[in-house]
Short mmCIF file of C-alpha atoms in Angstrom, two decimals:
data_model
loop_
_atom_site.label_atom_id
_atom_site.label_comp_id
_atom_site.label_asym_id
_atom_site.label_seq_id
_atom_site.Cartn_x
_atom_site.Cartn_y
_atom_site.Cartn_z
CA UNK A 132 39.29 -11.67 -54.37
CA UNK A 133 37.49 -14.98 -54.61
CA UNK A 134 34.19 -13.94 -56.18
CA UNK A 135 32.12 -16.75 -54.69
CA UNK A 136 33.47 -16.57 -51.15
CA UNK A 137 30.47 -16.70 -48.76
CA UNK A 138 31.14 -13.49 -46.83
CA UNK A 139 30.12 -11.69 -44.67
CA UNK A 140 29.54 -14.55 -42.22
CA UNK A 141 28.34 -13.51 -38.74
CA UNK A 142 28.76 -15.94 -35.84
CA UNK A 143 28.55 -16.02 -32.05
CA UNK A 144 31.52 -16.73 -29.80
CA UNK A 145 32.23 -16.70 -26.08
CA UNK A 146 33.83 -13.27 -26.65
CA UNK A 147 30.69 -11.89 -28.35
CA UNK A 148 29.15 -11.47 -31.78
CA UNK A 149 31.79 -11.71 -34.51
CA UNK A 150 31.81 -11.54 -38.30
CA UNK A 151 34.07 -12.93 -41.01
CA UNK A 152 34.36 -10.45 -43.86
CA UNK A 153 36.70 -9.61 -46.72
CA UNK A 154 39.62 -7.34 -45.76
CA UNK A 155 39.56 -3.73 -46.97
CA UNK A 156 42.34 -1.20 -47.47
CA UNK A 157 41.24 0.48 -44.23
CA UNK A 158 42.18 -2.71 -42.34
CA UNK A 159 45.87 -2.46 -43.31
CA UNK A 160 47.16 -1.19 -39.96
CA UNK A 161 45.08 -3.64 -37.96
CA UNK A 162 46.48 -6.55 -39.99
CA UNK A 163 50.06 -5.29 -39.60
CA UNK A 164 49.45 -5.11 -35.84
CA UNK A 165 48.23 -8.73 -35.76
CA UNK A 166 51.37 -9.92 -37.53
CA UNK A 167 53.61 -8.07 -35.07
CA UNK A 168 51.53 -9.49 -32.18
CA UNK A 169 52.78 -13.00 -33.11
CA UNK A 170 56.30 -13.87 -31.81
CA UNK A 171 57.18 -16.17 -34.75
CA UNK A 172 56.06 -13.60 -37.35
CA UNK A 173 57.82 -10.80 -35.47
CA UNK A 174 61.06 -12.83 -35.49
CA UNK A 175 60.74 -13.08 -39.30
CA UNK A 176 60.69 -9.31 -39.63
CA UNK A 177 57.01 -8.40 -39.21
CA UNK A 178 57.51 -5.72 -36.56
CA UNK A 179 54.97 -3.07 -37.61
CA UNK A 180 57.60 -0.44 -38.39
CA UNK A 181 56.35 2.53 -40.42
CA UNK A 182 58.96 2.00 -43.19
CA UNK A 183 57.35 -1.35 -44.08
CA UNK A 184 53.81 0.04 -44.39
CA UNK A 185 53.92 0.61 -48.21
CA UNK A 186 55.02 -3.01 -48.78
CA UNK A 187 52.12 -4.31 -46.66
CA UNK A 188 49.62 -2.00 -48.37
CA UNK A 189 50.81 -3.12 -51.82
CA UNK A 190 50.53 -6.77 -50.77
CA UNK A 191 46.95 -6.30 -49.56
CA UNK A 192 46.08 -4.68 -52.89
CA UNK A 193 47.58 -7.62 -54.77
CA UNK A 194 45.65 -10.16 -52.71
CA UNK A 195 42.33 -8.34 -53.26
CA UNK A 196 43.03 -7.92 -57.02
CA UNK A 197 43.90 -11.62 -57.48
CA UNK A 198 40.90 -13.78 -58.53
CA UNK A 199 42.48 -16.83 -56.80
CA UNK A 200 43.14 -15.16 -53.43
CA UNK A 201 41.26 -13.51 -50.63
CA UNK A 202 42.15 -12.13 -47.22
CA UNK A 203 39.42 -12.58 -44.62
CA UNK A 204 39.37 -10.65 -41.36
CA UNK A 205 37.60 -11.61 -38.15
CA UNK A 206 35.86 -8.60 -36.65
CA UNK A 207 34.67 -8.46 -33.04
CA UNK A 208 32.80 -5.39 -31.77
CA UNK A 209 34.08 -3.36 -34.71
CA UNK A 210 37.73 -4.36 -34.19
CA UNK A 211 39.80 -6.65 -36.43
CA UNK A 212 41.00 -9.46 -34.16
CA UNK A 213 42.11 -12.09 -36.68
CA UNK A 214 42.89 -12.96 -40.28
CA UNK A 215 43.11 -15.86 -42.66
CA UNK A 216 44.15 -15.90 -46.30
CA UNK A 217 42.61 -18.32 -48.80
CA UNK A 218 44.15 -19.36 -52.13
CA UNK A 219 42.17 -21.54 -54.55
CA UNK A 220 44.50 -23.76 -56.60
CA UNK A 221 43.54 -25.91 -59.61
CA UNK A 222 45.48 -29.17 -59.93
CA UNK A 223 45.82 -32.46 -61.77
CA UNK A 224 46.28 -34.79 -58.77
CA UNK A 225 43.36 -36.53 -57.06
CA UNK A 226 41.51 -36.61 -60.40
CA UNK A 227 41.73 -32.90 -61.06
CA UNK A 228 40.78 -31.75 -57.56
CA UNK A 229 40.89 -28.09 -56.57
CA UNK A 230 42.64 -27.38 -53.30
CA UNK A 231 42.19 -24.49 -50.91
CA UNK A 232 45.37 -23.30 -49.24
CA UNK A 233 45.05 -21.44 -45.93
CA UNK A 234 47.82 -19.03 -44.95
CA UNK A 235 48.10 -16.29 -42.34
CA UNK A 236 45.81 -17.79 -39.70
CA UNK A 237 46.08 -15.25 -36.91
CA UNK A 238 43.89 -14.57 -33.87
CA UNK A 239 44.78 -11.82 -31.40
CA UNK A 240 46.74 -13.46 -28.59
CA UNK A 241 44.26 -12.57 -25.81
CA UNK A 242 41.40 -14.16 -27.79
CA UNK A 243 42.88 -17.62 -28.32
CA UNK A 244 40.65 -20.35 -26.83
CA UNK A 245 37.64 -18.04 -27.24
CA UNK A 246 36.14 -20.20 -30.00
CA UNK A 247 36.71 -17.47 -32.59
CA UNK A 248 39.51 -19.34 -34.35
CA UNK A 249 37.71 -22.67 -34.45
CA UNK A 250 34.47 -21.07 -35.70
CA UNK A 251 36.46 -19.37 -38.46
CA UNK A 252 38.15 -22.62 -39.47
CA UNK A 253 34.80 -24.44 -39.47
CA UNK A 254 33.46 -21.74 -41.81
CA UNK A 255 36.38 -22.52 -44.16
CA UNK A 256 35.70 -26.27 -44.24
CA UNK A 257 31.88 -26.20 -44.09
CA UNK A 258 31.03 -23.07 -46.10
CA UNK A 259 33.96 -21.61 -48.04
CA UNK A 260 35.53 -24.79 -49.46
CA UNK A 261 32.21 -26.18 -50.79
CA UNK A 262 31.26 -22.77 -52.24
CA UNK A 263 34.62 -22.61 -54.04
CA UNK A 264 34.52 -26.22 -55.27
CA UNK A 265 37.60 -27.27 -53.28
CA UNK A 266 37.96 -30.97 -52.47
CA UNK A 267 41.00 -30.57 -50.22
CA UNK A 268 42.07 -27.92 -47.70
CA UNK A 269 45.71 -27.62 -46.75
CA UNK A 270 47.91 -25.47 -44.56
CA UNK A 271 51.31 -25.62 -42.93
CA UNK A 272 52.11 -24.71 -39.36
CA UNK A 273 55.56 -24.01 -37.93
CA UNK A 274 56.80 -27.07 -36.03
CA UNK A 275 57.19 -24.83 -32.94
CA UNK A 276 53.44 -24.04 -32.82
CA UNK A 277 52.39 -27.14 -30.86
CA UNK A 278 49.17 -25.51 -29.57
CA UNK A 279 48.18 -24.78 -33.17
CA UNK A 280 48.79 -28.40 -34.16
CA UNK A 281 46.34 -29.64 -31.51
CA UNK A 282 43.87 -26.98 -32.69
CA UNK A 283 43.99 -28.22 -36.31
CA UNK A 284 43.81 -31.87 -35.26
CA UNK A 285 40.68 -31.18 -33.18
CA UNK A 286 39.14 -29.64 -36.31
CA UNK A 287 39.76 -32.87 -38.27
CA UNK A 288 42.99 -31.95 -40.03
CA UNK A 289 45.66 -34.63 -40.46
CA UNK A 290 49.32 -33.65 -40.06
CA UNK A 291 50.36 -36.11 -42.75
CA UNK A 292 52.99 -34.01 -44.50
CA UNK A 293 56.25 -32.19 -43.86
CA UNK A 294 56.28 -28.57 -44.95
CA UNK A 295 59.54 -27.47 -46.58
CA UNK A 296 60.54 -23.81 -47.02
CA UNK A 297 63.35 -22.17 -48.96
CA UNK A 298 64.22 -18.49 -48.62
CA UNK A 299 65.18 -17.17 -52.07
CA UNK A 300 68.49 -15.25 -51.82
CA UNK A 301 68.07 -11.55 -52.68
CA UNK B 152 49.94 -19.53 -66.93
CA UNK B 153 52.58 -17.43 -65.21
CA UNK B 154 53.44 -14.93 -67.93
CA UNK B 155 57.01 -14.27 -66.76
CA UNK B 156 58.00 -17.90 -66.16
CA UNK B 157 61.45 -18.44 -67.76
CA UNK B 158 60.59 -21.37 -70.06
CA UNK B 159 61.66 -23.24 -72.11
CA UNK B 160 64.77 -24.09 -70.10
CA UNK B 161 67.08 -26.71 -71.64
CA UNK B 162 69.57 -28.54 -69.41
CA UNK B 163 71.88 -31.54 -69.46
CA UNK B 164 71.47 -34.55 -67.19
CA UNK B 165 73.06 -37.97 -66.85
CA UNK B 166 70.06 -39.33 -68.78
CA UNK B 167 70.61 -36.91 -71.69
CA UNK B 168 69.51 -33.49 -72.88
CA UNK B 169 66.28 -32.39 -71.18
CA UNK B 170 64.05 -29.33 -71.29
CA UNK B 171 61.62 -27.72 -68.87
CA UNK B 172 58.66 -26.28 -70.74
CA UNK B 173 55.05 -25.28 -70.10
CA UNK B 174 52.54 -28.16 -70.34
CA UNK B 175 50.20 -28.27 -73.34
CA UNK B 176 46.84 -29.95 -73.84
CA UNK B 177 48.65 -32.65 -75.89
CA UNK B 178 50.56 -33.65 -72.71
CA UNK B 179 47.38 -34.65 -70.84
CA UNK B 180 47.80 -38.42 -71.18
CA UNK B 181 51.52 -38.32 -70.33
CA UNK B 182 50.77 -36.37 -67.13
CA UNK B 183 47.97 -38.76 -66.16
CA UNK B 184 50.44 -41.63 -66.67
CA UNK B 185 53.00 -40.00 -64.36
CA UNK B 186 50.42 -39.62 -61.60
CA UNK B 187 49.42 -43.29 -61.89
CA UNK B 188 53.14 -44.26 -61.88
CA UNK B 189 53.39 -42.96 -58.28
CA UNK B 190 52.14 -45.39 -55.59
CA UNK B 191 50.95 -42.66 -53.18
CA UNK B 192 49.05 -40.80 -55.92
CA UNK B 193 47.61 -44.06 -57.25
CA UNK B 194 46.35 -44.92 -53.75
CA UNK B 195 44.53 -41.55 -53.69
CA UNK B 196 42.61 -42.42 -56.85
CA UNK B 197 44.92 -41.35 -59.67
CA UNK B 198 44.81 -44.61 -61.59
CA UNK B 199 44.72 -43.40 -65.21
CA UNK B 200 41.26 -44.82 -65.91
CA UNK B 201 39.57 -43.51 -69.05
CA UNK B 202 36.50 -42.28 -67.14
CA UNK B 203 38.64 -39.74 -65.26
CA UNK B 204 40.22 -38.26 -68.41
CA UNK B 205 37.71 -35.35 -68.80
CA UNK B 206 38.35 -34.23 -65.19
CA UNK B 207 42.12 -34.20 -65.76
CA UNK B 208 41.77 -32.36 -69.09
CA UNK B 209 39.54 -29.72 -67.47
CA UNK B 210 42.04 -29.29 -64.62
CA UNK B 211 44.92 -28.78 -67.04
CA UNK B 212 42.89 -26.14 -68.85
CA UNK B 213 42.17 -24.36 -65.56
CA UNK B 214 45.85 -24.35 -64.57
CA UNK B 215 46.93 -22.92 -67.94
CA UNK B 216 44.14 -20.29 -67.88
CA UNK B 217 45.04 -19.13 -64.35
CA UNK B 218 47.48 -16.18 -64.25
CA UNK B 219 48.81 -17.38 -60.85
CA UNK B 220 49.48 -21.00 -61.86
CA UNK B 221 51.57 -22.96 -64.30
CA UNK B 222 52.24 -26.62 -64.96
CA UNK B 223 55.78 -27.35 -66.12
CA UNK B 224 56.75 -30.62 -67.75
CA UNK B 225 60.22 -32.13 -67.99
CA UNK B 226 60.84 -33.51 -71.45
CA UNK B 227 63.64 -35.99 -72.25
CA UNK B 228 64.19 -37.14 -75.85
CA UNK B 229 60.71 -35.95 -76.80
CA UNK B 230 58.98 -37.76 -73.91
CA UNK B 231 57.37 -36.15 -70.85
CA UNK B 232 59.15 -37.70 -67.84
CA UNK B 233 58.21 -35.30 -65.05
CA UNK B 234 56.04 -32.42 -63.87
CA UNK B 235 55.91 -29.65 -61.35
CA UNK B 236 53.18 -27.11 -60.70
CA UNK B 237 53.93 -23.57 -59.57
CA UNK B 238 51.50 -21.21 -57.83
CA UNK B 239 52.49 -17.59 -57.13
CA UNK B 240 50.80 -16.30 -53.98
CA UNK B 241 50.75 -12.69 -52.73
CA UNK B 242 50.77 -12.31 -48.94
CA UNK B 243 51.05 -9.90 -46.03
CA UNK B 244 53.53 -11.86 -43.86
CA UNK B 245 57.30 -11.33 -44.07
CA UNK B 246 56.71 -7.69 -45.04
CA UNK B 247 54.43 -8.42 -47.98
CA UNK B 248 56.52 -11.24 -49.48
CA UNK B 249 55.26 -13.27 -52.43
CA UNK B 250 55.60 -17.01 -52.05
CA UNK B 251 55.91 -19.68 -54.70
CA UNK B 252 54.13 -22.93 -53.89
CA UNK B 253 55.35 -26.10 -55.63
CA UNK B 254 52.90 -28.95 -56.07
CA UNK B 255 52.91 -32.10 -58.17
CA UNK B 256 56.65 -32.73 -58.23
CA UNK B 257 56.85 -35.99 -60.19
CA UNK B 258 59.75 -37.67 -62.00
CA UNK B 259 59.25 -41.00 -63.78
CA UNK B 260 60.27 -43.73 -61.34
CA UNK B 261 63.12 -45.12 -63.49
CA UNK B 262 64.69 -41.64 -63.77
CA UNK B 263 64.99 -40.82 -60.07
CA UNK B 264 68.63 -40.14 -59.09
CA UNK B 265 69.36 -39.11 -62.70
CA UNK B 266 69.84 -35.46 -61.73
CA UNK B 267 66.71 -34.46 -63.67
CA UNK B 268 64.69 -33.72 -60.54
CA UNK B 269 67.42 -31.74 -58.81
CA UNK B 270 68.16 -29.70 -61.94
CA UNK B 271 64.45 -28.90 -62.22
CA UNK B 272 64.26 -27.82 -58.58
CA UNK B 273 67.37 -25.67 -58.95
CA UNK B 274 65.72 -23.98 -61.94
CA UNK B 275 62.77 -23.15 -59.64
CA UNK B 276 64.94 -21.57 -56.93
CA UNK B 277 67.58 -19.94 -59.14
CA UNK B 278 65.56 -18.87 -62.20
CA UNK B 279 61.79 -19.12 -61.74
CA UNK B 280 61.40 -17.66 -58.24
CA UNK B 281 63.55 -14.56 -58.94
CA UNK B 282 61.79 -14.00 -62.30
CA UNK B 283 58.41 -14.15 -60.53
CA UNK B 284 59.47 -11.96 -57.60
CA UNK B 285 58.98 -14.69 -54.99
CA UNK B 286 60.95 -14.37 -51.74
CA UNK B 287 59.95 -17.77 -50.36
CA UNK B 288 59.41 -21.18 -51.95
CA UNK B 289 57.34 -23.77 -50.15
CA UNK B 290 56.07 -27.29 -50.70
CA UNK B 291 54.76 -30.17 -48.65
CA UNK B 292 55.80 -33.78 -48.96
CA UNK B 293 53.94 -36.80 -47.60
CA UNK B 294 55.60 -37.97 -44.38
CA UNK B 295 56.03 -41.40 -46.03
CA UNK B 296 58.27 -40.02 -48.79
CA UNK B 297 61.54 -40.15 -46.84
CA UNK B 298 63.69 -40.24 -50.00
CA UNK B 299 62.00 -37.05 -51.16
CA UNK B 300 62.72 -35.36 -47.82
CA UNK B 301 66.47 -36.01 -48.18
CA UNK B 302 66.22 -34.72 -51.77
CA UNK B 303 64.67 -31.41 -50.66
CA UNK B 304 67.09 -31.02 -47.75
CA UNK B 305 70.09 -31.49 -50.09
CA UNK B 306 68.63 -28.67 -52.23
CA UNK B 307 68.63 -26.32 -49.22
CA UNK B 308 64.99 -26.66 -48.13
CA UNK B 309 64.20 -26.72 -44.42
CA UNK B 310 61.48 -29.07 -43.16
CA UNK B 311 60.41 -26.56 -40.53
CA UNK B 312 56.64 -27.01 -40.77
CA UNK B 313 53.94 -29.63 -40.44
CA UNK B 314 51.61 -29.91 -43.41
CA UNK B 315 47.95 -30.43 -42.46
CA UNK B 316 45.32 -31.69 -44.91
CA UNK B 317 41.54 -31.91 -44.68
CA UNK B 318 39.42 -33.76 -47.22
CA UNK B 319 36.19 -31.78 -47.76
CA UNK B 320 33.19 -34.16 -47.48
CA UNK B 321 31.26 -34.43 -50.76
#
């Protein structure tokens, strides 16, 4: 976990009172369900089958044990409706700037356009990044997610880079 | 540093015998010089001015102290001619897969097309990623670096994503 992450962070949305908080082991099934709720993730193998549960639970433990990583959940009326993972990365470029990588941005499909996602992303740029000493925030988004690209651009992100991926052969 | 990173790794190139090894504090000035040697990095403020040296030295110390990060230098005939930074990131997606992020891929401008860069990247995918247990390697490349994009595609990377950046206001 990122020790200085400013959580919990309550906020209001059109869907009701929400809170950003650190994920807990008890959230494992809710997070697995959010992954399977996303067509692109599901196509990559995240299908919420019981046999994969130990791998997900181990991964959540690793994230929470890692001092450079945190998994944040968005809770609405006591239900986990979204996630985002933050990784704080030291670096030499840009005069030794720290960067904050965002992965696993997920909001339950029926709650998109509710303001929950944009409030969560504004918390990252306005609260979390300054608290962590990050000068740059970065993320990649699948080229097929054109709605997501507009969402990030509205929040002030610049799609200046190409994101390359390589699946390591087993 | 990444404890299980398989370094040092000697290899042959058209420019001579080279070695991939972990960066040391004594490499600070050579790494600063490589950043300033790159026009895009120089335009972002990496201009090798003496006043910035403490920030770079602190950043190198943070990378080497971080158990999820490592900075690798490429040495040719006793001279540092390239760098790459590796960050190992636990995650929930893709059934709890670990990903390896590559940042700061730099090869001295007169040594591009010497095979040094491609040998270094093959070491990442064939040796480093398996040793670290990473199932996915990812990096972003500025949209202006079209030569770099062909380089990554030849190595088997897929430019499937858009990389978004956000500079945190001071």
